[in-house]
Coordinates of C-alpha atoms in Angstrom, one line a residue:
M184 CA -11.7 3.7 -24.2
G185 CA -10.1 6.3 -22.0
Y186 CA -6.4 6.5 -21.1
K187 CA -6.8 4.4 -17.9
E188 CA -8.5 1.6 -19.8
V189 CA -5.9 1.7 -22.6
Y190 CA -3.0 1.7 -20.1
E191 CA -4.6 -1.2 -18.2
S192 CA -5.2 -3.2 -21.3
W193 CA -1.5 -2.9 -22.1
K194 CA -0.5 -3.8 -18.5
S195 CA -2.7 -6.9 -18.3
D196 CA -1.4 -8.3 -21.6
P197 CA 1.7 -6.4 -22.8
E198 CA 2.5 -8.8 -25.7
G199 CA -1.1 -9.1 -26.8
Y200 CA -1.4 -5.3 -26.8
W201 CA 1.7 -4.8 -29.0
M202 CA 0.8 -7.7 -31.3
E203 CA -2.5 -5.9 -32.0
Q204 CA -0.6 -2.6 -32.7
A205 CA 1.7 -4.5 -35.1
D206 CA -1.3 -5.2 -37.4
A207 CA -1.2 -1.5 -38.5
I208 CA 2.2 -2.3 -40.2
D209 CA 2.8 -4.1 -43.5
W210 CA 4.9 -7.3 -42.9
D211 CA 6.4 -9.6 -45.5
R212 CA 6.2 -12.2 -42.8
K213 CA 4.2 -11.5 -39.6
P214 CA 6.1 -12.0 -36.3
S215 CA 5.2 -15.2 -34.5
K216 CA 5.3 -13.4 -31.2
A217 CA 5.8 -9.9 -29.8
L218 CA 8.7 -10.3 -27.3
N219 CA 11.9 -12.3 -27.2
E220 CA 14.0 -12.6 -24.1
V221 CA 17.6 -12.7 -25.3
G222 CA 18.6 -13.4 -21.7
D223 CA 20.3 -11.4 -19.0
S224 CA 17.8 -8.5 -19.0
L225 CA 18.0 -8.0 -22.8
Y226 CA 14.9 -8.1 -25.0
E227 CA 13.9 -7.8 -28.6
W228 CA 10.4 -7.1 -30.2
F229 CA 9.0 -8.8 -33.3
A230 CA 12.4 -10.4 -33.9
D231 CA 11.3 -13.0 -36.4
G232 CA 9.0 -10.8 -38.5
L233 CA 10.2 -9.6 -41.9
T234 CA 9.4 -6.0 -43.0
N235 CA 10.9 -2.9 -44.6
T236 CA 10.8 0.6 -43.1
C237 CA 10.9 2.4 -46.5
W238 CA 8.0 0.3 -47.8
N239 CA 5.9 1.3 -44.7
A240 CA 6.9 5.0 -44.9
V241 CA 6.6 5.5 -48.7
D242 CA 5.5 2.7 -51.1
R243 CA 2.5 1.4 -49.2
H244 CA 0.8 4.8 -49.3
V245 CA 1.5 5.0 -53.1
E246 CA 0.1 1.5 -53.5
A247 CA -3.0 2.5 -51.5
G248 CA -3.7 5.3 -54.1
R249 CA -2.3 8.2 -52.1
G250 CA 0.7 8.9 -54.3
G251 CA -0.5 12.4 -55.0
Q252 CA -0.5 13.5 -51.4
V253 CA 2.3 15.7 -50.3
A254 CA 4.8 13.8 -48.2
I255 CA 7.4 16.4 -47.5
I256 CA 7.2 20.2 -47.5
H257 CA 10.6 21.9 -47.5
D258 CA 10.3 25.4 -46.2
S259 CA 13.6 27.3 -46.1
P260 CA 13.3 31.0 -45.0
I261 CA 17.1 31.0 -45.2
T262 CA 17.2 30.4 -49.0
G263 CA 13.6 31.8 -49.5
T264 CA 12.5 28.6 -51.2
L265 CA 9.5 26.3 -50.8
H266 CA 9.4 22.8 -52.3
K267 CA 6.7 20.1 -52.0
I268 CA 7.3 16.4 -52.7
T269 CA 4.4 13.9 -53.1
Y270 CA 4.5 10.3 -51.9
G271 CA 4.7 9.3 -55.6
D272 CA 7.7 11.5 -56.3
L273 CA 9.3 10.4 -53.0
R274 CA 9.1 6.8 -53.9
N275 CA 10.8 7.4 -57.3
R276 CA 13.5 9.6 -55.8
V277 CA 14.3 7.2 -52.9
A278 CA 14.2 4.1 -55.2
R279 CA 16.7 5.7 -57.6
L280 CA 19.0 6.9 -54.9
A281 CA 18.9 3.4 -53.3
G282 CA 19.6 1.9 -56.7
A283 CA 22.7 4.1 -57.1
L284 CA 23.9 3.1 -53.6
R285 CA 23.4 -0.6 -54.4
A286 CA 25.3 -0.2 -57.7
K287 CA 28.2 1.0 -55.6
G288 CA 28.1 -2.0 -53.3
I289 CA 25.8 -0.9 -50.4
E290 CA 23.8 -3.8 -49.1
K291 CA 21.9 -5.0 -46.1
G292 CA 23.8 -4.5 -42.9
D293 CA 26.3 -2.0 -44.3
R294 CA 26.6 1.3 -42.4
V295 CA 26.2 4.6 -44.1
I296 CA 26.9 8.0 -42.3
I297 CA 24.6 10.8 -43.3
Y298 CA 25.9 14.4 -42.7
M299 CA 23.3 16.8 -44.1
P300 CA 21.5 20.1 -43.4
M301 CA 17.7 20.4 -43.2
V302 CA 16.9 19.5 -46.9
P303 CA 14.6 16.8 -48.2
E304 CA 17.6 14.9 -49.5
A305 CA 18.5 14.2 -45.9
L306 CA 15.3 12.2 -45.5
E307 CA 15.7 10.6 -48.9
A308 CA 19.2 9.4 -47.9
M309 CA 17.8 7.9 -44.6
L310 CA 14.9 6.2 -46.5
A311 CA 17.2 4.9 -49.3
C312 CA 19.4 3.2 -46.7
A313 CA 16.3 1.7 -45.1
R314 CA 15.1 0.5 -48.5
L315 CA 18.3 -1.6 -48.9
G316 CA 18.4 -2.7 -45.2
A317 CA 21.6 -0.6 -44.7
I318 CA 22.1 0.9 -41.3
H319 CA 22.3 4.7 -41.3
S320 CA 23.9 6.9 -38.8
V321 CA 23.0 10.6 -39.1
V322 CA 25.6 12.9 -37.7
F323 CA 24.4 16.5 -37.1
G324 CA 25.5 18.6 -40.1
G325 CA 28.3 20.9 -39.2
F326 CA 29.6 18.8 -36.3
A327 CA 33.3 19.2 -35.8
A328 CA 35.7 17.0 -37.9
N329 CA 37.1 15.1 -34.9
E330 CA 33.6 14.3 -33.7
L331 CA 32.7 13.0 -37.1
A332 CA 35.9 11.0 -37.2
V333 CA 35.1 9.3 -33.9
R334 CA 31.7 8.2 -35.3
I335 CA 33.3 7.0 -38.5
D336 CA 35.7 4.8 -36.5
D337 CA 32.8 3.4 -34.4
A338 CA 30.3 2.7 -37.1
K339 CA 32.8 1.8 -39.8
P340 CA 30.6 3.1 -42.7
K341 CA 31.0 1.9 -46.3
A342 CA 29.8 5.3 -47.5
I343 CA 29.2 8.8 -46.3
I344 CA 26.4 10.9 -47.8
A345 CA 27.0 14.6 -47.2
A346 CA 26.0 18.0 -48.6
S347 CA 28.5 20.6 -49.8
C348 CA 27.3 23.0 -47.1
G349 CA 24.7 24.0 -44.5
L350 CA 23.2 27.4 -44.1
E351 CA 22.8 29.5 -41.0
P352 CA 21.4 33.0 -40.9
G353 CA 24.1 35.1 -42.5
R354 CA 26.7 32.4 -43.0
V355 CA 27.5 29.3 -45.0
V356 CA 28.8 26.3 -43.0
H357 CA 31.4 24.5 -45.1
Y358 CA 30.5 20.8 -44.7
K359 CA 32.8 19.2 -47.3
P360 CA 36.1 20.3 -45.6
L361 CA 34.8 18.9 -42.4
V362 CA 34.1 15.6 -44.1
D363 CA 37.5 15.5 -45.7
G364 CA 39.2 16.4 -42.4
A365 CA 37.2 13.7 -40.5
I366 CA 38.1 11.0 -43.1
E367 CA 41.8 12.0 -42.8
Q368 CA 41.7 11.7 -39.0
A369 CA 39.7 8.5 -39.0
T370 CA 41.4 5.1 -39.0
H371 CA 38.5 3.6 -40.9
K372 CA 38.1 4.9 -44.5
P373 CA 34.8 4.8 -46.3
D374 CA 34.7 3.3 -49.9
F375 CA 33.1 6.4 -51.3
C376 CA 31.3 9.7 -50.5
V377 CA 28.1 11.0 -52.2
I378 CA 28.1 14.8 -52.2
F379 CA 24.8 16.8 -52.6
Q380 CA 25.9 20.1 -54.2
R381 CA 24.0 23.1 -53.0
E382 CA 23.8 26.3 -55.1
E383 CA 25.2 28.4 -52.2
E384 CA 28.5 26.5 -52.3
V385 CA 29.8 23.9 -54.7
A386 CA 32.4 21.7 -53.1
K387 CA 35.5 20.3 -54.7
L388 CA 35.2 16.5 -55.2
I389 CA 38.1 14.1 -54.7
E390 CA 38.6 12.0 -57.8
G391 CA 38.0 8.3 -57.2
R392 CA 36.3 8.7 -53.8
D393 CA 33.6 11.4 -54.1
V394 CA 30.6 11.1 -56.4
D395 CA 28.0 13.8 -57.2
W396 CA 24.5 13.2 -55.8
H397 CA 22.8 13.6 -59.2
G398 CA 25.6 12.3 -61.4
F399 CA 25.9 8.9 -59.7
Q400 CA 22.2 8.3 -60.0
Y401 CA 22.1 8.7 -63.8
G402 CA 20.9 5.7 -65.6
V403 CA 20.8 3.3 -62.6
E404 CA 18.1 0.7 -62.0
P405 CA 15.8 1.8 -59.1
A406 CA 15.9 -0.6 -56.1
D407 CA 13.1 -2.5 -54.6
C408 CA 12.6 -2.7 -50.8
V409 CA 14.7 -5.4 -49.1
P410 CA 12.8 -7.2 -46.3
V411 CA 14.7 -7.3 -43.0
E412 CA 14.1 -9.1 -39.7
G413 CA 12.2 -7.3 -37.0
N414 CA 15.4 -7.2 -34.9
H415 CA 17.6 -5.8 -37.7
P416 CA 19.0 -2.4 -36.7
A417 CA 17.4 0.4 -38.6
Y418 CA 19.9 3.0 -37.5
I419 CA 22.6 4.0 -35.1
L420 CA 22.2 7.4 -33.4
Y421 CA 25.1 8.7 -31.3
T422 CA 24.4 10.5 -28.1
S423 CA 27.3 12.3 -26.5
G424 CA 28.4 10.1 -23.6
T425 CA 29.8 11.8 -20.4
T426 CA 33.0 9.9 -20.8
G427 CA 33.7 11.5 -24.2
A428 CA 33.2 8.3 -26.3
P429 CA 29.8 8.6 -28.0
K430 CA 27.2 6.0 -27.3
G431 CA 25.6 4.5 -30.4
V432 CA 21.9 4.0 -29.6
I433 CA 20.4 1.3 -31.9
R434 CA 16.9 1.2 -33.1
H435 CA 15.4 -2.2 -34.2
T436 CA 13.3 -2.1 -37.3
G437 CA 10.1 -3.9 -36.2
G438 CA 9.5 -2.2 -32.9
H439 CA 10.4 1.2 -34.4
L440 CA 7.7 0.9 -37.0
V441 CA 5.0 -0.2 -34.6
A442 CA 5.7 2.3 -31.8
L443 CA 6.1 5.3 -34.0
N444 CA 3.0 4.5 -36.0
W445 CA 1.1 4.1 -32.7
S446 CA 2.3 7.5 -31.3
M447 CA 1.1 9.7 -34.2
K448 CA -2.6 9.2 -33.4
N449 CA -2.5 8.4 -29.7
I450 CA -0.1 11.1 -28.6
Y451 CA 0.0 13.8 -31.4
N452 CA -3.7 13.2 -32.4
V453 CA -3.2 13.5 -36.2
D454 CA -4.9 11.5 -38.9
P455 CA -3.3 10.3 -42.1
G456 CA -3.3 13.3 -44.5
D457 CA -2.9 15.9 -41.8
T458 CA 0.3 18.1 -41.7
F459 CA 2.6 17.5 -38.8
W460 CA 5.6 19.7 -37.9
A461 CA 8.5 18.9 -35.6
A462 CA 10.8 21.9 -35.6
S463 CA 14.1 20.1 -34.9
D464 CA 17.0 18.8 -36.9
V465 CA 17.5 15.4 -38.6
G466 CA 20.7 15.1 -36.5
W467 CA 18.8 14.7 -33.3
V468 CA 16.4 11.9 -32.2
V469 CA 13.3 14.2 -32.7
G470 CA 14.4 14.6 -36.3
H471 CA 14.7 10.8 -36.8
S472 CA 11.4 9.9 -35.1
Y473 CA 9.2 12.9 -35.9
I474 CA 10.5 14.7 -39.0
C475 CA 11.4 11.6 -41.0
Y476 CA 9.9 8.3 -39.8
A477 CA 6.7 8.6 -37.8
P478 CA 4.8 11.1 -39.9
L479 CA 5.6 9.2 -43.1
I480 CA 4.9 5.7 -41.7
H481 CA 1.5 7.1 -40.5
G482 CA 0.8 8.8 -43.9
N483 CA 1.1 12.4 -42.7
T484 CA 2.7 15.4 -44.5
T485 CA 5.9 16.3 -42.7
I486 CA 7.7 19.7 -42.7
V487 CA 11.5 20.0 -43.2
F488 CA 12.2 23.6 -42.0
E489 CA 15.5 25.3 -42.6
G490 CA 15.4 28.3 -40.4
K491 CA 15.4 29.6 -36.8
P492 CA 12.6 30.6 -34.4
V493 CA 13.8 34.2 -34.5
G494 CA 15.8 36.0 -37.2
T495 CA 14.6 34.2 -40.3
P496 CA 13.3 36.8 -40.7
D497 CA 11.6 37.5 -37.3
A498 CA 9.9 36.0 -34.3
G499 CA 6.7 35.3 -36.3
T500 CA 8.3 32.5 -38.5
F501 CA 6.8 29.6 -36.5
W502 CA 3.3 31.1 -36.8
R503 CA 3.8 31.7 -40.6
V504 CA 4.8 28.1 -41.2
I505 CA 1.9 26.8 -39.2
S506 CA -0.6 29.0 -41.0
D507 CA 0.9 28.5 -44.5
H508 CA 0.9 24.7 -44.3
K509 CA -2.1 24.1 -42.1
V510 CA -0.2 22.3 -39.4
R511 CA -2.4 20.3 -37.1
S512 CA 0.1 19.4 -34.3
F513 CA 3.4 21.3 -33.7
F514 CA 6.4 20.0 -31.8
T515 CA 9.4 22.0 -30.7
A516 CA 11.8 22.6 -27.8
P517 CA 11.0 25.0 -24.9
T518 CA 14.2 26.9 -25.7
A519 CA 12.7 27.9 -29.1
F520 CA 9.7 29.4 -27.5
R521 CA 11.9 31.3 -25.0
A522 CA 13.7 32.8 -27.9
V523 CA 10.4 33.9 -29.5
K524 CA 9.1 35.2 -26.2
R525 CA 12.3 37.2 -25.6
D526 CA 11.8 39.0 -29.0
D527 CA 8.0 39.3 -28.9
P528 CA 6.9 39.1 -25.3
K529 CA 3.3 40.1 -26.1
G530 CA 3.0 37.8 -29.1
E531 CA 2.2 40.6 -31.5
F532 CA 3.3 38.7 -34.5
L533 CA 0.5 36.2 -34.0
E534 CA -2.0 38.8 -35.2
K535 CA -0.7 38.4 -38.8
Y536 CA -1.4 34.7 -39.0
D537 CA -4.4 32.3 -38.8
L538 CA -3.7 29.5 -36.5
S539 CA -7.2 28.0 -36.6
C540 CA -5.7 24.8 -38.2
L541 CA -3.5 24.1 -35.1
R542 CA -4.9 21.7 -32.5
A543 CA -2.0 21.6 -30.0
I544 CA 1.6 22.4 -29.3
Y545 CA 4.0 19.7 -27.9
L546 CA 7.2 20.6 -26.1
A547 CA 10.2 18.3 -25.3
G548 CA 14.0 18.2 -25.3
E549 CA 14.5 19.8 -21.9
R550 CA 12.4 20.9 -19.0
A551 CA 9.5 23.1 -20.0
D552 CA 9.3 25.8 -17.3
P553 CA 5.7 26.7 -16.4
D554 CA 6.4 30.3 -17.4
T555 CA 7.1 29.4 -21.0
I556 CA 4.1 27.0 -21.1
E557 CA 1.8 29.7 -19.7
W558 CA 3.1 32.3 -22.2
A559 CA 2.6 29.9 -25.2
M560 CA -0.9 29.0 -24.0
N561 CA -1.8 32.7 -23.5
V562 CA -0.6 34.0 -26.8
T563 CA -1.8 31.2 -29.0
G564 CA -4.9 30.1 -27.2
K565 CA -3.9 26.5 -27.8
P566 CA -3.3 23.6 -25.4
V567 CA 0.4 23.2 -24.7
Y568 CA 1.6 19.7 -23.8
D569 CA 5.0 19.0 -22.3
H570 CA 6.1 15.5 -22.9
W571 CA 9.2 13.6 -21.8
W572 CA 11.4 11.1 -23.6
Q573 CA 15.1 10.4 -24.5
T574 CA 17.3 9.7 -27.5
E575 CA 17.4 6.2 -26.0
T576 CA 13.7 5.6 -26.0
G577 CA 12.9 7.2 -29.4
W578 CA 9.4 8.1 -28.4
T579 CA 7.4 9.4 -25.5
I580 CA 7.8 7.9 -22.0
A581 CA 5.3 10.3 -20.4
G582 CA 3.0 12.7 -22.2
M583 CA -0.5 13.7 -23.0
P584 CA -2.4 10.9 -24.7
A585 CA -4.4 13.5 -26.7
G586 CA -5.6 11.0 -29.3
I587 CA -7.0 8.7 -26.6
E588 CA -8.2 11.2 -24.1
E589 CA -7.3 14.8 -23.3
L590 CA -6.5 14.7 -19.6
P591 CA -6.3 17.8 -17.5
V592 CA -2.9 19.6 -17.9
K593 CA -0.9 20.0 -14.8
I594 CA 1.7 22.7 -15.6
G595 CA 5.2 21.4 -14.7
S596 CA 4.3 17.8 -15.4
P597 CA 4.7 16.0 -18.8
S598 CA 1.5 14.1 -17.6
V599 CA 1.3 10.4 -17.6
P600 CA 3.2 7.3 -18.7
M601 CA 2.4 5.9 -22.1
P602 CA 1.4 2.2 -22.6
G603 CA 4.7 0.2 -22.6
Y604 CA 6.3 2.2 -19.8
D605 CA 6.0 1.1 -16.2
V606 CA 7.6 4.2 -14.6
Q607 CA 8.6 4.1 -11.0
I608 CA 10.4 6.4 -8.5
L609 CA 13.1 4.6 -6.6
D610 CA 15.4 5.5 -3.7
E611 CA 19.2 4.8 -3.8
A612 CA 18.6 1.3 -2.7
G613 CA 16.0 0.6 -5.4
H614 CA 12.9 0.7 -3.2
Q615 CA 9.8 2.4 -4.5
M616 CA 9.1 5.9 -3.1
K617 CA 5.7 7.2 -2.0
P618 CA 3.7 9.6 -4.1
G619 CA 5.2 13.1 -3.9
E620 CA 8.7 12.0 -2.9
L621 CA 11.7 12.9 -5.0
G622 CA 13.8 9.9 -6.3
A623 CA 15.4 8.3 -9.4
I624 CA 13.1 7.7 -12.3
A625 CA 13.4 4.2 -13.5
I626 CA 11.3 2.1 -16.0
K627 CA 10.6 -1.6 -15.2
L628 CA 12.0 -3.9 -17.9
P629 CA 11.2 -4.8 -20.6
L630 CA 11.1 -1.4 -22.3
P631 CA 8.4 -1.1 -25.0
P632 CA 8.9 -1.5 -28.8
G633 CA 10.9 1.3 -30.5
T634 CA 13.3 1.8 -27.5
L635 CA 17.0 0.9 -27.6
P636 CA 17.7 -2.9 -27.3
T637 CA 21.4 -2.2 -26.6
L638 CA 24.3 0.1 -27.8
W639 CA 26.2 -0.4 -31.0
N640 CA 29.1 -2.8 -30.3
A641 CA 29.0 -1.9 -26.6
E642 CA 26.8 -4.3 -24.7
D643 CA 28.8 -3.9 -21.5
R644 CA 28.5 -0.2 -21.6
F645 CA 24.8 -0.5 -22.2
R646 CA 24.4 -2.6 -19.0
K647 CA 26.7 -0.3 -17.0
S648 CA 24.9 2.9 -18.2
Y649 CA 21.3 1.8 -17.9
L650 CA 20.8 -1.6 -16.2
S651 CA 23.3 -2.2 -13.4
H652 CA 22.2 0.5 -10.9
F653 CA 18.6 -0.9 -10.4
P654 CA 18.4 -4.6 -11.4
G655 CA 15.3 -5.3 -13.4
Y656 CA 14.9 -1.6 -14.4
Y657 CA 16.2 0.8 -17.0
E658 CA 17.7 3.9 -15.3
T659 CA 16.7 7.1 -17.0
G660 CA 19.2 9.4 -15.3
D661 CA 16.5 11.8 -14.4
A662 CA 15.1 12.5 -10.9
G663 CA 11.5 13.3 -10.1
M664 CA 8.3 12.2 -8.5
I665 CA 4.8 10.9 -9.2
D666 CA 1.8 12.6 -7.6
E667 CA -1.3 10.9 -6.2
D668 CA -3.0 11.2 -9.6
G669 CA -0.2 9.3 -11.4
Y670 CA 1.3 12.4 -13.1
L671 CA 5.0 12.4 -13.4
Y672 CA 7.2 15.4 -12.6
I673 CA 10.8 15.5 -13.9
M674 CA 12.7 17.7 -11.5
A675 CA 16.3 17.4 -12.8
R676 CA 18.9 15.1 -14.3
T677 CA 20.0 12.9 -11.3
D678 CA 23.2 14.9 -11.2
D679 CA 21.3 18.2 -11.1
V680 CA 19.8 17.3 -7.7
I681 CA 22.1 19.2 -5.3
N682 CA 22.8 18.6 -1.7
V683 CA 22.7 21.7 0.4
A684 CA 23.7 21.0 3.9
G685 CA 22.0 17.6 3.8
H686 CA 18.9 18.8 2.0
R687 CA 18.3 17.3 -1.5
L688 CA 17.1 20.1 -3.7
S689 CA 16.2 20.3 -7.3
T690 CA 17.8 23.0 -9.4
G691 CA 14.9 22.7 -11.8
G692 CA 12.5 23.8 -9.0
M693 CA 14.6 27.0 -8.5
E694 CA 14.7 27.6 -12.3
E695 CA 10.9 27.6 -12.3
V696 CA 10.9 30.3 -9.7
L697 CA 13.4 32.5 -11.5
A698 CA 11.6 32.1 -14.8
A699 CA 8.5 33.5 -13.2
H700 CA 10.2 36.9 -12.7
P701 CA 8.7 39.4 -15.2
D702 CA 12.0 40.6 -16.5
V703 CA 13.6 37.1 -16.9
A704 CA 13.5 35.6 -20.4
E705 CA 15.6 32.5 -19.6
C706 CA 17.6 31.2 -16.7
A707 CA 19.8 28.3 -15.4
V708 CA 20.6 27.2 -11.8
I709 CA 23.7 25.1 -11.1
G710 CA 25.2 23.7 -7.9
V711 CA 28.6 24.9 -7.0
A712 CA 31.0 23.5 -4.4
D713 CA 30.9 25.1 -1.0
P714 CA 33.2 24.2 2.0
L715 CA 30.5 24.8 4.5
K716 CA 27.3 23.4 3.0
G717 CA 28.8 21.0 0.5
Q718 CA 26.9 22.7 -2.4
L719 CA 25.2 26.0 -3.0
P720 CA 22.8 26.9 -5.8
M721 CA 23.8 29.7 -8.2
G722 CA 21.5 31.3 -10.7
F723 CA 22.1 32.9 -14.1
V724 CA 19.3 35.0 -15.7
C725 CA 18.9 36.5 -19.2
L726 CA 16.6 39.5 -19.5
T727 CA 13.7 40.1 -21.8
K728 CA 14.3 42.6 -24.7
G729 CA 13.8 46.2 -23.6
V730 CA 14.4 45.7 -19.9
N731 CA 17.0 48.3 -18.7
R732 CA 16.7 48.3 -14.9
P733 CA 19.9 48.0 -12.8
H734 CA 21.1 44.4 -12.7
E735 CA 21.6 44.4 -8.9
D736 CA 17.9 45.2 -8.4
I737 CA 16.9 42.3 -10.6
T738 CA 19.3 39.8 -8.9
R739 CA 18.1 41.0 -5.5
E740 CA 14.5 40.3 -6.5
C741 CA 15.5 36.9 -7.9
V742 CA 17.2 35.9 -4.6
K743 CA 14.1 37.0 -2.6
L744 CA 11.7 35.1 -4.9
V745 CA 13.6 31.8 -4.4
R746 CA 13.7 32.5 -0.7
D747 CA 10.0 33.1 -0.6
K748 CA 9.0 30.2 -2.8
I749 CA 11.4 27.5 -1.7
G750 CA 12.6 28.7 1.6
P751 CA 15.8 29.7 3.3
V752 CA 16.8 26.0 3.1
A753 CA 17.7 26.6 -0.5
A754 CA 20.5 29.0 0.7
F755 CA 20.0 30.8 -2.7
K756 CA 22.2 34.0 -2.6
L757 CA 24.3 33.9 -5.8
C758 CA 22.7 35.2 -8.9
A759 CA 24.1 37.0 -12.0
V760 CA 22.6 38.6 -15.1
V761 CA 24.2 37.3 -18.3
D762 CA 23.6 38.1 -22.0
R763 CA 23.2 34.4 -23.0
L764 CA 23.6 30.9 -21.7
P765 CA 25.9 28.3 -23.1
K766 CA 23.9 25.7 -25.0
T767 CA 24.2 22.7 -27.3
R768 CA 22.9 23.2 -30.8
S769 CA 19.7 21.4 -29.9
G770 CA 19.1 24.0 -27.2
K771 CA 20.1 22.1 -24.0
I772 CA 21.9 24.3 -21.4
L773 CA 25.4 23.1 -20.6
R774 CA 25.0 23.1 -16.8
A775 CA 27.7 20.5 -16.1
T776 CA 30.2 22.6 -18.0
M777 CA 29.2 25.7 -16.1
V778 CA 29.7 23.8 -12.8
K779 CA 33.2 22.8 -13.8
I780 CA 34.1 26.5 -14.7
A781 CA 32.7 27.7 -11.3
D782 CA 34.6 25.0 -9.4
S783 CA 37.8 25.8 -11.3
E784 CA 38.1 22.3 -12.7
T785 CA 39.6 21.5 -16.1
F786 CA 36.9 21.0 -18.8
K787 CA 36.6 20.4 -22.5
P788 CA 33.8 22.3 -24.2
P789 CA 31.3 19.7 -25.5
A790 CA 31.4 19.1 -29.2
T791 CA 27.7 20.0 -29.4
I792 CA 28.3 23.5 -28.1
D793 CA 26.6 26.2 -30.2
D794 CA 29.1 29.1 -29.4
P795 CA 32.2 28.5 -27.3
A796 CA 32.7 32.2 -26.7
I797 CA 29.7 32.2 -24.3
L798 CA 31.8 30.1 -21.8
D799 CA 34.2 33.1 -21.4
E800 CA 31.2 35.4 -20.7
I801 CA 30.0 32.9 -18.0
K802 CA 33.5 32.8 -16.5
L803 CA 33.5 36.6 -16.1
A804 CA 30.1 36.5 -14.4
L805 CA 31.4 33.7 -12.1
Q806 CA 34.5 35.7 -11.2
G807 CA 32.2 38.6 -10.4
M808 CA 30.7 36.4 -7.7
G809 CA 34.0 35.1 -6.4
Y810 CA 34.2 31.8 -8.3
A811 CA 36.2 30.4 -11.3
K812 CA 39.4 31.6 -9.7
G813 CA 41.6 28.9 -11.3

């Protein structure tokens, strides 16, 4: 069956389709039906089934005689170490950790916060919680103490599992003082903390509250898997809300297992036993879905990589890891490739490595500009697939169904909707737009298995954030269009569509034009307030290594490019060369913060910011263009 047939077979019988996919999962009690309407536009999948995530991710592969297969490869260029853990080892390690947590009172429904760097123990902690039916909430390691405190107060964990430190190139990030500070600030206090001591920094334990990772597991009875209902929350993952209070996205166990297992073959085109690598962090949704859960549920080997695309030690590190570990499918963020391209524009490092094992590269996390995609395709000779999804959905909304059928790639589009997603483009009033017209991207309810059923303890906020604007639809917050072939184009976040003298223009479209300039390595376009036209676009460009032409020549060429490609209607006249762009640690450019600085509004640097000093550099560039006067 090709993509069209598969999509149609889902559309004609959605529940039958997902019931069939659920057969690939081990159930203690099979669900009696696929979908439950909870009422008032809320839905649950496989609610009355009984299953366990850890059993499906670990034990069943051992029982099937594959205990000797490597489950996790930990590759850390920062520490210079390589460690492989088989499925058999993993089962023993996770069962022992779960037994130790159970001995200290952790049971089904309890929350546990995990605050760890990119080490296998982070995955073991997640799986140990899942084994007991405890609900984990992974907080990105190194997140500020007050941000961790806010999450402690919202999730009310019985325990926190943390490492003594995280490692960045050239520095140690002290995790333990951040944990201590967060617990001090939080109203809710956990019963105990488990600290994984790393050689690079041994943390001071607080008597009576903190236990040592290895010490507290000594002599305990390993725990068996606890079956949980299909609608039991597997985890809470906080996504930074615009209002400051984080939104706790919930993932239900049954749908999570079914959807993630389905995605590994149909989207990423890997078979059990193949090595799959998602270069992300366990603190983000990609790390949950595609470093920890999906590869293990599907019986793949997953890579936990502690390093950076450049600087650990060089711009060839991605190619080394792919070649060393025979990676079949590789998933990363466009920003990582832009960093590699900036350091090695000709892709010379590739000559040292054999990438014959690699089938395709997948990009997600932010818009993949055509320039980056073309560069990656040219230097690697591999297909590069952009795909689009959100923390909220947990897996692909629109992508390339490479395991079903390799459709033609249209650069600039994440391709087509996956089964389960009825994607539509709506105008402000909720009417469907014609092919090629820009509007709000919405998904007809119900959302498929594996997506968020609601927010943790915040049903009203869930409705307000996602359901109220377009009744009967989930609002994605992105703007875009669908072409006559059914390919989706994501043009911008809805708030990145700017209104220039009554013309709705996408800042993403302008970024595409700027990125095509030969000297530009990376760029961002924002909309700034203008008394005459309402808003004006403003561009920021970072240059490729080795470019030393006068900046005014480059900005003049950039302005002309946008004028030529988009037209004078864009009114694009403001452009500055900057050293770097302000980003979150997952690589998203902080456009909204840049807008506030430009418009001289008060702002609070987001907790996820990688380096706050960049904001001062942006402010200087803005002042050079006559903005940020406040």
